[in-house]
Short mmCIF file of C-alpha atoms in Angstrom, two decimals:
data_model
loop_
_atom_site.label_atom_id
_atom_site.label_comp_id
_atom_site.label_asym_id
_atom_site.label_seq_id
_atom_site.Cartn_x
_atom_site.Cartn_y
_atom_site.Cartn_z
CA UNK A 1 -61.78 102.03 -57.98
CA UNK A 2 -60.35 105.26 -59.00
CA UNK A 3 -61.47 107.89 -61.05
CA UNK A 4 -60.02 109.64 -63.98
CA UNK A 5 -60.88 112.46 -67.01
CA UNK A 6 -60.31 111.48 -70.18
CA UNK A 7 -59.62 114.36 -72.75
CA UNK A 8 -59.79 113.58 -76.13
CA UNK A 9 -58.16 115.87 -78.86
CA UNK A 10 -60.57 116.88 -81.57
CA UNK A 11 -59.90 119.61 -84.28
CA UNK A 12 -56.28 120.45 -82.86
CA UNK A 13 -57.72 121.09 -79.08
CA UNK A 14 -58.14 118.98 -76.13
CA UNK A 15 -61.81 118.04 -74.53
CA UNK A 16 -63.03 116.55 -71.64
CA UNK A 17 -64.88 113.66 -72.99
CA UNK A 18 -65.94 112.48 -69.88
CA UNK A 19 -64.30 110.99 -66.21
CA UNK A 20 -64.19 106.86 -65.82
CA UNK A 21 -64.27 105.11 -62.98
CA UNK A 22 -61.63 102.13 -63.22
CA UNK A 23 -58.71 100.46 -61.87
CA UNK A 24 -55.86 102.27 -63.31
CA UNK A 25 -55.95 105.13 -66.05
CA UNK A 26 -55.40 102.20 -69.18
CA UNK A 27 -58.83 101.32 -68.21
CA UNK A 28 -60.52 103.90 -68.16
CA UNK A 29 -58.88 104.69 -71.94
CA UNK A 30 -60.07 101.31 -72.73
CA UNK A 31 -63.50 102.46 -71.62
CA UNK A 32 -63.67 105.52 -73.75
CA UNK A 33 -62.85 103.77 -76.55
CA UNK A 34 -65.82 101.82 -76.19
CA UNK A 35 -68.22 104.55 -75.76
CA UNK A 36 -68.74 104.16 -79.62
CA UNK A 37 -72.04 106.52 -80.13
CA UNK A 38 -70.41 109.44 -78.46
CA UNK A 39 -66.80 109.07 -80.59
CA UNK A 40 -68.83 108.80 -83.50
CA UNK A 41 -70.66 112.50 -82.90
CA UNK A 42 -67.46 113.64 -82.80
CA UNK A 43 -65.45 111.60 -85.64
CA UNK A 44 -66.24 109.49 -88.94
CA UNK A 45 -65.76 105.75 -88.25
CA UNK A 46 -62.88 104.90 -90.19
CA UNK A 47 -60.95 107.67 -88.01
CA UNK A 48 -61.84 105.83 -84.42
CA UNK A 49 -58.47 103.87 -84.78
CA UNK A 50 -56.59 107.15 -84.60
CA UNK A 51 -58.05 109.42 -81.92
CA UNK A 52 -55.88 110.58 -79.42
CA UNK A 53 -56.96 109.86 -75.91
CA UNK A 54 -54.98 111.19 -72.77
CA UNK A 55 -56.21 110.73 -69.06
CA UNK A 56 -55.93 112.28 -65.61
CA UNK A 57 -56.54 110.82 -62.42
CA UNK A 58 -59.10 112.79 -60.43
CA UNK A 59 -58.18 112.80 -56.54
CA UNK A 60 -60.82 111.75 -53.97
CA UNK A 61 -61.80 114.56 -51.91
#
């Protein structure tokens, strides 16, 4: 497993919303996505569809 931040742009900045452990960086996208409650302090429901997500991997030290 690797790690990665995923940032997710919310009124016209980027944000850390939080680093995922998974196999590869689509993953851990998929994995935000899914962390429903938190998106939705941040966004109304019908705009979950559209929020931009971006990831970094976070090297192993």
């Amino acid at each position: 497993m690797r790690q990665f931040n995923v940032f997710v742009e919310h009124e016209d900045s980027w944000k850390l919303f939080g680093t995922f452990k998974a196999e590869d960086g689509e993953t851990a996208l998929k994995l935000a996505r899914s962390s429903k409650i938190e998106l939705l302090n941040m966004f109304e429901e019908e705009e979950l569809p559209f929020v931009n997500l971006e990831y970094m991997e976070v090297p192993y030290r």
